[in-house]
Amino acid sequence: MLKLDSHVHTQHSGQTTIYPLSLVMRESYNTPEGVYQLAKARGMDLVTITDHDQVSGALSIAHYPDVIVGCEVTAVLPNDGVRVHLNVFGQQGIYTSLNHVASGINGPLTAAHLAAILPWVDGLEVINGTRLPSQNRTALCLAQATGKHLLGGGDSYTGRGIGLTWTEVPGAHNREEFMAGLRAGRVIAAGDHGGHRTMLSDMWRFAGNFIAEGVTDTATRPTDWRGYACAFGGVLGLPIMPLVMTSAFVHFLHEQRFNRDLLYDLLAKPGAAAGMAPGLAA
């Protein structure tokens, strides 16, 4: 049996999408080599990197025999522009899974959207290490109802969650056998769910990485204004961290509401979620 944390981000995911923070702040401060070493130290047999719409991070460690090239692709639905995130793995015979199914970060996703997407994907991420157990349970019920494979991944933007949520393929002994088992659906999702505490931990780590990069940049590139903005902005922002922590609580209130609304929509449209009701009742 081999284990893989199937959802990890690095610096290669680019800048955050939140303006004006996007001028100075990265989406992640993980390095590819750091991800590899930490994942191995935490018991992962294989390692992947799934940066947003980039494979450069994964390719930078692809010389290791236990690395699977991956990417988190942003797909835009043609009718209304709703965006979804798909993990893709491999270099031939691409394997595709839909990430954080019951999360509002995908946009206003509905049962109709899922009915259009599901025929095109192999699996669903049923344990996401940053999402609430209730959200992951919705994804699990949907996967079981539609016959999709079950995947687990940390969705880690900091080092905290790397290797704590994973996908297993029983009987696999190497990368090729793992991918064959993945494509055949011989997979088990396991590990930690997310929640308020994990998000708060990630926020503190992220703030520390942001300030550290700013300090380093001012020392190595003294004429670059971004380094000073990172350093001073980070220090000045520390007093408002309680407000940021409150925003994390509000975020998950919205996530719970989104999950509930999606559940109602799925149950109201049995064509999109046939057979979900027994799973939800359990």
XYZ file of N, CA and C in Angstrom:
846
model
N 0.842 -1.201 0.000
C 0.000 0.000 0.000
C 0.875 1.248 0.000
N 0.549 2.189 -0.876
C 1.277 3.447 -0.943
C 0.338 4.614 -0.659
N 0.903 5.659 -0.035
C 0.113 6.833 0.335
C 0.648 8.081 -0.368
N -0.288 8.958 -0.752
C 0.046 10.211 -1.425
C -0.869 11.321 -0.916
N -0.282 12.409 -0.421
C -1.064 13.618 -0.160
C -1.302 14.259 -1.521
N -2.544 14.184 -1.998
C -2.822 14.498 -3.397
C -3.142 15.965 -3.669
N -2.952 16.848 -2.683
C -3.333 18.256 -2.891
C -2.415 19.153 -2.066
N -1.375 19.699 -2.705
C -0.366 20.509 -2.015
C 0.033 21.684 -2.912
N 0.253 22.847 -2.292
C 0.635 24.049 -3.040
C 2.025 24.531 -2.636
N 2.663 25.268 -3.560
C 3.968 25.878 -3.300
C 3.976 27.315 -3.827
N 5.146 27.927 -3.765
C 5.332 29.281 -4.291
C 4.946 29.393 -5.761
N 4.979 28.273 -6.465
C 4.676 28.295 -7.896
C 3.190 28.504 -8.179
N 2.356 28.522 -7.142
C 0.941 28.843 -7.342
C 0.720 30.328 -7.598
N 1.784 31.131 -7.502
C 1.691 32.544 -7.844
C 1.221 33.410 -6.695
N 0.693 34.575 -7.049
C 0.245 35.545 -6.055
C -1.179 35.237 -5.599
N -1.501 35.679 -4.392
C -2.864 35.530 -3.909
C -3.824 36.279 -4.823
N -5.055 35.840 -4.866
C -6.053 36.472 -5.732
C -6.771 37.629 -5.036
N -6.404 37.912 -3.785
C -7.071 38.967 -3.014
C -6.354 40.300 -3.249
N -7.013 41.233 -3.912
C -6.430 42.553 -4.161
C -6.715 43.472 -2.967
N -5.757 44.317 -2.524
C -4.449 44.605 -3.096
C -3.322 43.726 -2.569
N -3.661 42.719 -1.733
C -2.614 41.836 -1.216
C -1.872 41.128 -2.340
N -2.534 40.986 -3.488
C -1.908 40.304 -4.621
C -0.662 41.031 -5.122
N -0.496 42.295 -4.755
C 0.689 43.044 -5.164
C 1.942 42.557 -4.456
N 1.778 42.009 -3.252
C 2.957 41.671 -2.452
C 2.914 40.270 -1.846
N 1.772 39.604 -1.858
C 1.627 38.352 -1.112
C 1.464 37.158 -2.041
N 2.173 36.090 -1.705
C 2.079 34.853 -2.471
C 0.849 34.044 -2.052
N 0.464 33.119 -2.919
C -0.587 32.165 -2.570
C -0.071 31.159 -1.543
N 1.216 30.827 -1.640
C 1.852 29.901 -0.703
C 3.329 30.242 -0.608
N 3.924 29.922 0.533
C 5.356 30.132 0.716
C 6.112 28.808 0.815
N 5.421 27.702 0.572
C 6.096 26.404 0.528
C 7.035 26.340 -0.670
N 8.161 25.679 -0.505
C 9.050 25.403 -1.633
C 8.856 23.955 -2.069
N 9.067 23.645 -3.356
C 8.902 22.260 -3.807
C 9.765 21.271 -3.027
N 11.020 21.602 -2.815
C 11.901 20.696 -2.081
C 11.440 20.557 -0.634
N 10.990 21.656 -0.041
C 10.474 21.591 1.322
C 9.245 20.713 1.431
N 8.356 20.802 0.444
C 7.170 19.943 0.414
C 7.582 18.483 0.323
N 8.537 18.197 -0.552
C 8.985 16.813 -0.724
C 9.533 16.246 0.584
N 10.428 16.976 1.207
C 11.067 16.476 2.425
C 10.057 16.312 3.562
N 9.129 17.257 3.705
C 8.154 17.183 4.789
C 7.157 16.056 4.558
N 6.709 15.898 3.320
C 5.774 14.810 3.017
C 6.404 13.451 3.303
N 7.662 13.282 2.932
C 8.351 12.014 3.194
C 8.535 11.806 4.696
N 8.870 12.875 5.418
C 9.066 12.761 6.861
C 7.773 12.383 7.575
N 6.639 12.728 6.986
C 5.343 12.423 7.601
C 4.711 11.146 7.052
N 5.512 10.351 6.387
C 5.056 9.018 6.031
C 4.439 8.851 4.663
N 4.538 9.859 3.805
C 4.016 9.708 2.450
C 5.008 8.906 1.604
N 4.501 7.895 0.926
C 5.354 7.079 0.062
C 5.633 7.776 -1.257
N 4.657 8.540 -1.734
C 4.779 9.296 -2.970
C 4.480 10.763 -2.686
N 4.939 11.637 -3.577
C 4.762 13.079 -3.381
C 4.272 13.704 -4.684
N 3.352 14.636 -4.564
C 2.940 15.442 -5.707
C 2.838 16.893 -5.286
N 2.848 17.780 -6.260
C 2.567 19.200 -6.054
C 1.478 19.583 -7.041
N 0.447 20.262 -6.537
C -0.690 20.628 -7.381
C -0.897 22.140 -7.316
N 0.029 22.871 -7.902
C -0.089 24.324 -7.916
C -1.200 24.761 -8.865
N -1.672 25.985 -8.661
C -2.735 26.520 -9.500
C -2.230 26.756 -10.923
N -2.751 25.974 -11.862
C -2.516 26.191 -13.294
C -1.031 26.252 -13.646
N -0.206 25.558 -12.876
C 1.237 25.525 -13.107
C 1.779 24.134 -12.801
N 2.706 23.661 -13.617
C 3.389 22.402 -13.312
C 4.859 22.629 -12.995
N 5.299 23.887 -12.973
C 6.720 24.165 -12.765
C 7.201 23.660 -11.413
N 6.381 23.795 -10.377
C 6.773 23.304 -9.062
C 6.933 21.804 -9.038
N 5.964 21.095 -9.612
C 6.040 19.634 -9.660
C 7.221 19.173 -10.504
N 7.467 19.841 -11.622
C 8.569 19.438 -12.495
C 9.925 19.666 -11.841
N 10.006 20.625 -10.914
C 11.292 20.903 -10.271
C 11.739 19.776 -9.347
N 10.814 18.891 -8.940
C 11.198 17.734 -8.120
C 10.895 16.415 -8.840
N 10.603 16.504 -10.135
C 10.206 15.307 -10.887
C 11.353 14.332 -11.095
N 12.588 14.736 -10.751
C 13.712 13.813 -10.876
C 13.681 12.732 -9.800
N 12.908 12.943 -8.739
C 12.758 11.897 -7.730
C 11.850 10.790 -8.279
N 12.205 9.533 -8.052
C 11.394 8.435 -8.606
C 10.040 8.258 -7.940
N 9.818 8.926 -6.811
C 8.552 8.775 -6.096
C 7.681 10.030 -6.194
N 7.884 10.818 -7.241
C 7.089 12.029 -7.468
C 6.123 11.819 -8.626
N 4.877 12.228 -8.426
C 3.855 12.222 -9.472
C 3.582 13.664 -9.866
N 3.694 13.968 -11.139
C 3.450 15.329 -11.616
C 1.955 15.632 -11.531
N 1.625 16.758 -10.906
C 0.225 17.140 -10.750
C 0.020 18.627 -10.961
N -1.249 19.027 -11.013
C -1.604 20.426 -11.192
C -3.058 20.616 -10.784
N -3.375 21.741 -10.150
C -4.765 22.091 -9.879
C -5.217 23.076 -10.958
N -6.032 22.581 -11.861
C -6.465 23.353 -13.022
C -7.761 24.093 -12.700
N -7.809 25.356 -13.060
C -9.039 26.132 -12.929
C -9.839 25.995 -14.214
N -11.041 25.452 -14.096
C -11.921 25.282 -15.254
C -13.103 26.233 -15.121
N -13.474 26.866 -16.213
C -14.574 27.830 -16.223
C -15.734 27.237 -17.007
N -16.882 27.110 -16.357
C -18.057 26.570 -17.030
C -18.585 27.588 -18.031
N -18.925 27.148 -19.241
C -19.193 28.091 -20.337
C -20.464 28.909 -20.194
N -21.481 28.390 -19.535
C -22.775 29.078 -19.531
C -22.827 30.287 -18.607
N -22.215 30.154 -17.413
C -22.325 31.253 -16.448
C -21.003 31.652 -15.803
N -19.895 31.067 -16.252
C -18.589 31.489 -15.762
C -18.206 30.991 -14.393
N -18.966 30.049 -13.820
C -18.598 29.467 -12.529
C -17.276 28.715 -12.673
N -16.377 28.915 -11.721
C -15.061 28.286 -11.761
C -15.014 27.090 -10.813
N -14.403 26.023 -11.271
C -14.169 24.860 -10.422
C -12.694 24.506 -10.500
N -12.228 23.756 -9.496
C -10.820 23.382 -9.430
C -10.690 21.869 -9.561
N -9.882 21.469 -10.522
C -9.692 20.057 -10.828
C -8.230 19.688 -10.643
N -7.964 18.641 -9.882
C -6.616 18.101 -9.823
C -6.403 17.145 -10.986
N -5.274 17.283 -11.657
C -4.912 16.364 -12.733
C -3.556 15.764 -12.397
N -3.409 14.472 -12.668
C -2.192 13.741 -12.320
C -1.696 12.942 -13.517
N -0.364 12.833 -13.603
C 0.247 12.015 -14.636
C 0.593 12.821 -15.870
N 1.380 12.205 -16.729
C 1.811 12.857 -17.960
C 1.179 12.223 -19.193
N 0.668 11.020 -19.049
C -0.107 10.352 -20.088
C -1.267 9.643 -19.403
N -2.408 9.571 -20.076
C -3.580 8.989 -19.436
C -3.958 9.787 -18.208
N -4.141 11.088 -18.378
C -4.366 12.018 -17.271
C -5.550 11.579 -16.410
N -5.346 11.638 -15.096
C -6.403 11.343 -14.124
C -6.918 12.664 -13.570
N -8.246 12.807 -13.448
C -8.852 14.075 -13.046
C -9.784 13.888 -11.859
N -9.669 14.778 -10.864
C -10.588 14.759 -9.716
C -11.079 16.172 -9.433
N -12.310 16.266 -8.912
C -12.908 17.555 -8.555
C -12.617 17.855 -7.091
N -12.044 19.026 -6.822
C -11.612 19.386 -5.471
C -12.686 20.143 -4.687
N -12.562 20.070 -3.344
C -13.418 20.777 -2.374
C -14.819 21.037 -2.935
N -15.530 19.933 -3.158
C -16.813 19.953 -3.868
C -17.836 20.853 -3.187
N -17.936 20.781 -1.866
C -18.998 21.480 -1.133
C -18.513 22.774 -0.505
N -17.538 23.419 -1.129
C -16.994 24.664 -0.600
C -17.373 25.834 -1.486
N -17.671 26.963 -0.862
C -18.016 28.161 -1.598
C -16.868 28.755 -2.382
N -15.630 28.303 -2.133
C -14.505 28.853 -2.888
C -14.570 28.455 -4.350
N -15.388 27.453 -4.681
C -15.607 27.097 -6.079
C -16.553 28.064 -6.771
N -17.156 28.977 -6.016
C -18.169 29.841 -6.588
C -19.554 29.279 -6.321
N -20.582 29.866 -6.917
C -21.974 29.450 -6.661
C -22.316 28.127 -7.334
N -21.672 27.059 -6.880
C -21.853 25.740 -7.479
C -23.218 25.171 -7.103
N -23.910 24.587 -8.079
C -25.241 24.024 -7.862
C -25.275 22.574 -8.320
N -26.402 21.908 -8.063
C -26.583 20.534 -8.525
C -26.496 20.452 -10.040
N -27.010 21.459 -10.726
C -26.948 21.469 -12.191
C -25.504 21.533 -12.677
N -24.681 22.337 -12.011
C -23.264 22.394 -12.373
C -22.602 21.030 -12.183
N -22.867 20.408 -11.036
C -22.254 19.108 -10.751
C -22.698 18.055 -11.757
N -23.963 18.095 -12.153
C -24.450 17.140 -13.145
C -23.704 17.293 -14.463
N -23.290 18.512 -14.785
C -22.542 18.755 -16.017
C -21.076 18.366 -15.885
N -20.521 18.512 -14.676
C -19.092 18.268 -14.470
C -18.768 16.794 -14.261
N -19.582 16.097 -13.480
C -19.234 14.752 -13.022
C -18.925 13.758 -14.133
N -19.598 13.791 -15.289
C -19.230 12.827 -16.332
C -17.797 12.969 -16.836
N -17.168 14.097 -16.551
C -15.838 14.375 -17.086
C -14.714 14.124 -16.079
N -15.046 13.749 -14.854
C -14.005 13.533 -13.849
C -14.002 12.081 -13.386
N -12.827 11.642 -12.934
C -12.676 10.266 -12.447
C -13.006 10.143 -10.966
N -12.651 11.166 -10.187
C -12.820 11.066 -8.741
C -13.250 12.373 -8.114
N -13.604 12.296 -6.828
C -13.951 13.472 -6.036
C -13.061 13.512 -4.798
N -12.635 14.696 -4.436
C -11.870 14.878 -3.203
C -12.855 14.837 -2.037
N -12.880 13.717 -1.322
C -13.877 13.518 -0.263
C -13.332 13.827 1.130
N -12.010 13.964 1.255
C -11.410 14.516 2.476
C -10.435 15.599 2.045
N -10.809 16.832 2.316
C -9.940 17.973 2.071
C -9.486 18.487 3.429
N -8.179 18.590 3.623
C -7.632 18.913 4.933
C -7.886 20.316 5.424
N -8.537 21.161 4.613
C -8.878 22.510 5.061
C -10.383 22.720 5.171
N -11.173 21.708 4.822
C -12.638 21.853 4.827
C -13.252 21.166 6.042
N -14.447 21.606 6.413
C -15.157 21.042 7.554
C -15.562 19.593 7.300
N -15.661 18.774 8.358
C -16.121 17.389 8.180
C -17.465 17.299 7.465
N -18.377 18.225 7.738
C -19.687 18.190 7.084
C -19.568 18.412 5.583
N -18.652 19.274 5.167
C -18.443 19.497 3.736
C -17.846 18.257 3.073
N -16.874 17.659 3.740
C -16.273 16.443 3.194
C -17.281 15.301 3.150
N -18.191 15.256 4.121
C -19.222 14.216 4.125
C -20.161 14.369 2.921
N -20.474 15.610 2.563
C -21.289 15.846 1.370
C -20.588 15.319 0.126
N -19.287 15.607 0.019
C -18.520 15.115 -1.128
C -18.484 13.593 -1.155
N -18.335 12.974 0.017
C -18.301 11.510 0.097
C -19.622 10.911 -0.369
N -20.732 11.448 0.111
C -22.046 10.931 -0.284
C -22.263 11.078 -1.782
N -21.836 12.205 -2.330
C -21.987 12.428 -3.764
C -21.132 11.447 -4.559
N -19.903 11.209 -4.096
C -19.028 10.259 -4.779
C -19.600 8.851 -4.734
N -20.101 8.444 -3.587
C -20.680 7.106 -3.462
C -21.932 6.956 -4.313
N -22.737 8.021 -4.403
C -23.969 7.965 -5.178
C -23.713 7.914 -6.674
N -22.600 8.487 -7.106
C -22.323 8.581 -8.537
C -21.205 7.650 -8.992
N -20.650 6.867 -8.070
C -19.627 5.897 -8.444
C -18.262 6.491 -8.722
N -17.984 7.662 -8.189
C -16.684 8.287 -8.404
C -15.674 7.812 -7.359
N -14.406 7.845 -7.733
C -13.339 7.418 -6.838
C -13.192 8.397 -5.676
N -12.673 7.908 -4.556
C -12.553 8.700 -3.329
C -11.103 9.113 -3.111
N -10.841 10.422 -3.098
C -9.492 10.924 -2.895
C -9.412 11.795 -1.652
N -8.218 11.834 -1.056
C -7.954 12.695 0.087
C -6.698 13.512 -0.147
N -6.749 14.790 0.235
C -5.584 15.655 0.082
C -5.631 16.808 1.059
N -4.474 17.285 1.484
C -4.398 18.303 2.518
C -4.789 19.695 2.068
N -4.663 19.991 0.758
C -4.897 21.350 0.248
C -4.048 22.338 1.028
N -2.777 21.999 1.190
C -1.894 22.735 2.100
C -1.227 23.917 1.406
N -1.400 25.100 1.985
C -0.697 26.301 1.543
C 0.443 26.641 2.495
N 0.441 26.028 3.673
C 1.553 26.131 4.618
C 2.035 24.709 4.906
N 3.070 24.598 5.708
C 3.588 23.269 6.005
C 2.741 22.467 6.967
N 1.803 23.109 7.657
C 1.047 22.433 8.717
C 0.373 21.154 8.248
N -0.349 21.211 7.137
C -1.191 20.081 6.753
C -0.568 19.084 5.809
N 0.668 19.303 5.397
C 1.285 18.405 4.419
C 1.428 17.005 5.005
N 0.920 16.014 4.297
C 1.046 14.627 4.720
C 0.090 14.196 5.810
N -0.878 15.037 6.168
C -1.837 14.675 7.214
C -3.163 14.171 6.643
N -3.388 14.375 5.355
C -4.557 13.868 4.642
C -4.048 13.268 3.343
N -4.551 12.087 2.974
C -3.912 11.405 1.855
C -4.855 10.447 1.131
N -4.347 9.940 0.005
C -5.007 8.911 -0.796
C -4.143 7.663 -0.762
N -4.750 6.516 -0.484
C -4.036 5.240 -0.448
C -4.454 4.371 -1.632
N -3.500 3.615 -2.146
C -3.785 2.569 -3.132
C -3.249 1.253 -2.572
N -4.122 0.386 -2.066
C -3.680 -0.909 -1.526
C -3.013 -1.758 -2.608
N -1.949 -2.433 -2.225
C -1.276 -3.346 -3.138
C -0.282 -2.700 -4.074
N -0.187 -1.376 -4.083
C 0.766 -0.692 -4.955
C 2.155 -0.694 -4.321
N 3.173 -0.866 -5.164
C 4.544 -0.903 -4.666
C 5.435 0.171 -5.284
N 4.947 0.854 -6.313
C 5.724 1.912 -6.943
C 4.772 2.924 -7.579
N 5.352 3.952 -8.145
C 4.554 5.044 -8.719
C 3.621 4.552 -9.822
N 4.126 3.684 -10.674
C 3.321 3.198 -11.794
C 2.140 2.370 -11.305
N 2.373 1.531 -10.309
C 1.276 0.728 -9.760
C 0.270 1.606 -9.024
N 0.757 2.668 -8.390
C -0.158 3.601 -7.725
C -1.080 4.250 -8.748
N -0.517 4.735 -9.854
C -1.337 5.392 -10.872
C -2.313 4.404 -11.503
N -1.889 3.163 -11.689
C -2.796 2.154 -12.243
C -3.956 1.894 -11.290
N -3.654 1.806 -9.989
C -4.706 1.612 -9.001
C -5.627 2.811 -8.903
N -5.053 3.999 -9.032
C -5.851 5.225 -9.006
C -6.839 5.235 -10.164
N -6.358 4.931 -11.347
C -7.236 4.927 -12.523
C -8.305 3.850 -12.424
N -7.982 2.748 -11.743
C -8.952 1.659 -11.587
C -9.913 1.897 -10.429
N -9.658 2.932 -9.648
C -10.538 3.236 -8.523
C -10.262 2.434 -7.272
N -9.101 1.782 -7.191
C -8.750 1.019 -5.990
C -8.095 1.968 -4.982
N -8.873 2.883 -4.455
C -8.332 3.961 -3.631
C -9.087 4.084 -2.314
N -8.374 4.605 -1.322
C -8.948 4.886 -0.008
C -8.539 6.303 0.376
N -9.500 7.122 0.785
C -9.209 8.466 1.294
C -9.113 8.409 2.812
N -8.089 9.035 3.372
C -7.877 8.958 4.817
C -7.214 10.235 5.321
N -7.228 10.389 6.660
C -6.526 11.507 7.279
C -7.434 12.550 7.888
N -6.864 13.727 8.110
C -7.517 14.778 8.890
C -8.427 15.663 8.045
N -9.528 16.084 8.671
C -10.376 17.129 8.112
C -9.853 18.481 8.594
N -10.438 19.555 8.072
C -10.063 20.888 8.512
C -11.096 21.485 9.448
N -10.929 22.767 9.751
C -11.855 23.455 10.641
C -11.295 24.789 11.079
N -11.918 25.378 12.089
C -11.521 26.699 12.559
C -10.072 26.711 13.059
N -9.702 25.713 13.849
C -8.363 25.703 14.442
C -7.278 25.548 13.385
N -7.510 24.677 12.418
C -6.497 24.488 11.377
C -6.342 25.748 10.539
N -7.453 26.429 10.273
C -7.371 27.664 9.492
C -6.629 28.748 10.258
N -6.882 28.865 11.558
C -6.177 29.848 12.373
C -4.683 29.555 12.408
N -4.336 28.287 12.538
C -2.926 27.898 12.526
C -2.273 28.279 11.204
N -2.978 28.012 10.109
C -2.442 28.371 8.794
C -2.275 29.876 8.656
N -3.204 30.655 9.196
C -3.110 32.116 9.120
C -1.863 32.638 9.823
N -1.588 32.117 11.022
C -0.404 32.550 11.756
C 0.871 32.157 11.020
N 0.886 30.952 10.490
C 2.059 30.510 9.729
C 2.252 31.370 8.484
N 1.134 31.666 7.822
C 1.200 32.456 6.604
C 1.724 33.860 6.895
N 1.231 34.463 7.984
C 1.702 35.794 8.366
C 3.198 35.777 8.663
N 3.653 34.740 9.359
C 5.074 34.629 9.658
C 5.920 34.486 8.409
N 5.462 33.667 7.463
C 6.196 33.493 6.207
C 6.232 34.783 5.395
N 5.110 35.501 5.403
C 5.007 36.772 4.680
C 6.015 37.787 5.210
N 6.083 37.921 6.544
C 7.019 38.864 7.153
C 8.462 38.419 6.915
N 8.718 37.128 7.056
C 10.080 36.615 6.875
C 10.585 36.876 5.464
N 9.715 36.693 4.471
C 10.142 36.962 3.095
C 10.433 38.445 2.900
N 9.606 39.301 3.530
C 9.844 40.731 3.417
C 11.184 41.139 4.001
N 11.522 40.598 5.164
C 12.805 40.902 5.799
C 13.957 40.417 4.924
N 13.821 39.213 4.379
C 14.869 38.671 3.511
C 15.038 39.516 2.257
N 13.918 39.929 1.663
C 13.983 40.716 0.431
C 14.630 42.075 0.652
N 14.360 42.717 1.787
C 14.977 44.021 2.043
C 16.487 43.894 2.196
N 16.943 42.738 2.674
C 18.385 42.529 2.844
C 19.063 42.201 1.523
N 18.383 41.437 0.670
C 19.007 40.989 -0.580
C 18.705 41.910 -1.758
N 17.553 42.613 -1.716
C 17.187 43.529 -2.808
C 16.716 44.856 -2.202
N 17.653 45.652 -1.704
C 17.282 46.867 -0.951
C 16.549 47.918 -1.772
N 16.563 47.825 -3.093
C 15.866 48.823 -3.915
C 14.463 48.385 -4.314
N 14.058 47.182 -3.943
C 12.737 46.666 -4.311
C 11.719 47.029 -3.224
N 10.722 47.830 -3.579
C 9.740 48.314 -2.602
C 8.892 47.193 -2.019
N 8.757 46.073 -2.748
C 7.874 45.006 -2.276
C 8.373 44.389 -0.976
N 9.695 44.284 -0.845
C 10.244 43.735 0.386
C 9.892 44.577 1.597
N 10.012 45.890 1.454
C 9.661 46.782 2.558
C 8.165 46.723 2.852
N 7.363 46.618 1.799
C 5.911 46.523 1.992
C 5.551 45.263 2.767
N 6.217 44.146 2.440
C 5.965 42.894 3.159
C 6.345 43.024 4.628
N 7.549 43.538 4.875
C 8.053 43.609 6.250
C 7.218 44.552 7.105
N 7.034 45.785 6.630
C 6.314 46.771 7.439
C 4.820 46.479 7.476
N 4.273 46.043 6.349
C 2.855 45.701 6.323
C 2.545 44.547 7.254
N 3.439 43.562 7.288
C 3.221 42.427 8.169
C 3.267 42.816 9.634
N 4.269 43.620 10.001
C 4.397 44.042 11.402
C 3.213 44.910 11.816
N 2.823 45.848 10.953
C 1.688 46.718 11.268
C 0.381 45.942 11.322
N 0.342 44.821 10.606
C -0.883 44.031 10.580
C -1.064 43.120 11.779
N -0.001 42.893 12.541
C -0.111 41.989 13.690
C -1.179 42.412 14.701
N -1.326 43.716 14.997
C -2.367 44.096 15.973
C -3.791 43.760 15.534
N -4.012 43.599 14.224
C -5.379 43.306 13.777
C -5.606 41.804 13.587
N -4.660 40.988 14.043
C -4.834 39.543 13.900
C -6.096 39.025 14.587
N -6.502 39.581 15.752
C -7.779 39.123 16.318
C -8.953 39.313 15.364
N -8.924 40.417 14.597
C -9.977 40.640 13.605
C -9.895 39.602 12.494
N -8.671 39.285 12.095
C -8.482 38.263 11.065
C -8.975 36.909 11.568
N -8.698 36.614 12.821
C -9.150 35.353 13.405
C -10.671 35.280 13.443
N -11.306 36.416 13.722
C -12.768 36.453 13.696
C -13.283 36.188 12.290
N -12.567 36.714 11.295
C -12.987 36.492 9.911
C -12.939 35.015 9.545
N -12.035 34.260 10.173
C -11.976 32.819 9.920
C -13.243 32.140 10.409
N -13.724 32.568 11.566
C -14.969 32.012 12.094
C -16.135 32.345 11.170
N -16.192 33.587 10.707
C -17.264 34.002 9.792
C -17.175 33.225 8.483
N -15.945 33.000 8.013
C -15.751 32.236 6.776
C -16.395 30.859 6.878
N -16.181 30.183 7.993
C -16.737 28.838 8.122
C -18.246 28.853 8.351
N -18.777 29.936 8.887
C -20.233 30.066 8.943
C -20.808 30.114 7.530
N -20.139 30.864 6.654
C -20.566 30.916 5.255
C -20.393 29.553 4.581
N -19.308 28.866 4.914
C -19.073 27.548 4.335
C -20.159 26.558 4.760
N -20.554 26.609 6.025
C -21.621 25.728 6.505
C -22.933 26.020 5.782
N -23.206 27.286 5.569
C -24.434 27.657 4.871
C -24.384 27.198 3.416
N -23.232 27.386 2.767
C -23.104 26.943 1.377
C -23.309 25.437 1.272
N -22.693 24.690 2.180
C -22.828 23.236 2.177
C -24.284 22.822 2.347
N -24.979 23.480 3.264
C -26.389 23.173 3.487
C -27.223 23.461 2.240
N -26.989 24.623 1.620
C -27.761 24.988 0.430
C -27.489 24.027 -0.728
N -26.225 23.605 -0.862
C -25.899 22.655 -1.921
C -26.575 21.314 -1.670
N -26.597 20.885 -0.417
C -27.281 19.637 -0.072
C -28.757 19.697 -0.439
N -29.413 20.784 -0.075
C -30.828 20.939 -0.409
C -31.030 20.872 -1.921
N -30.137 21.522 -2.655
C -30.253 21.549 -4.114
C -30.044 20.161 -4.708
N -29.070 19.427 -4.178
C -28.805 18.072 -4.669
C -29.981 17.145 -4.397
N -30.546 17.245 -3.211
C -31.666 16.379 -2.856
C -32.931 16.748 -3.620
N -33.032 18.002 -4.029
C -34.199 18.441 -4.796
C -34.098 18.054 -6.262
N -32.887 17.670 -6.706
C -32.674 17.307 -8.108
C -32.055 15.915 -8.156
N -32.866 14.880 -8.023
C -32.336 13.512 -7.951
C -31.537 13.104 -9.173
N -31.739 13.755 -10.298
C -30.942 13.426 -11.474
C -29.481 13.748 -11.290
N -29.201 14.741 -10.446
C -27.816 15.140 -10.197
C -27.203 14.373 -9.045
N -28.031 13.815 -8.177
C -27.504 13.151 -6.983
C -28.343 11.943 -6.625
N -28.585 11.082 -7.588
C -29.399 9.901 -7.329
C -28.760 9.054 -6.245
N -29.563 8.682 -5.256
C -29.068 7.797 -4.212
C -28.363 8.489 -3.076
N -28.305 9.811 -3.064
C -27.598 10.490 -1.980
C -28.327 10.407 -0.655
N -29.635 10.392 -0.680
C -30.401 10.463 0.565
C -30.021 9.390 1.580
N -29.857 8.104 1.184
C -29.449 7.108 2.181
C -28.105 7.430 2.816
N -27.165 7.925 2.007
C -25.859 8.264 2.549
C -25.923 9.409 3.527
N -26.765 10.393 3.235
C -26.897 11.534 4.131
C -27.575 11.138 5.427
N -28.554 10.264 5.314
C -29.263 9.817 6.510
C -28.339 9.080 7.453
N -27.364 8.366 6.894
C -26.403 7.648 7.725
C -25.501 8.620 8.465
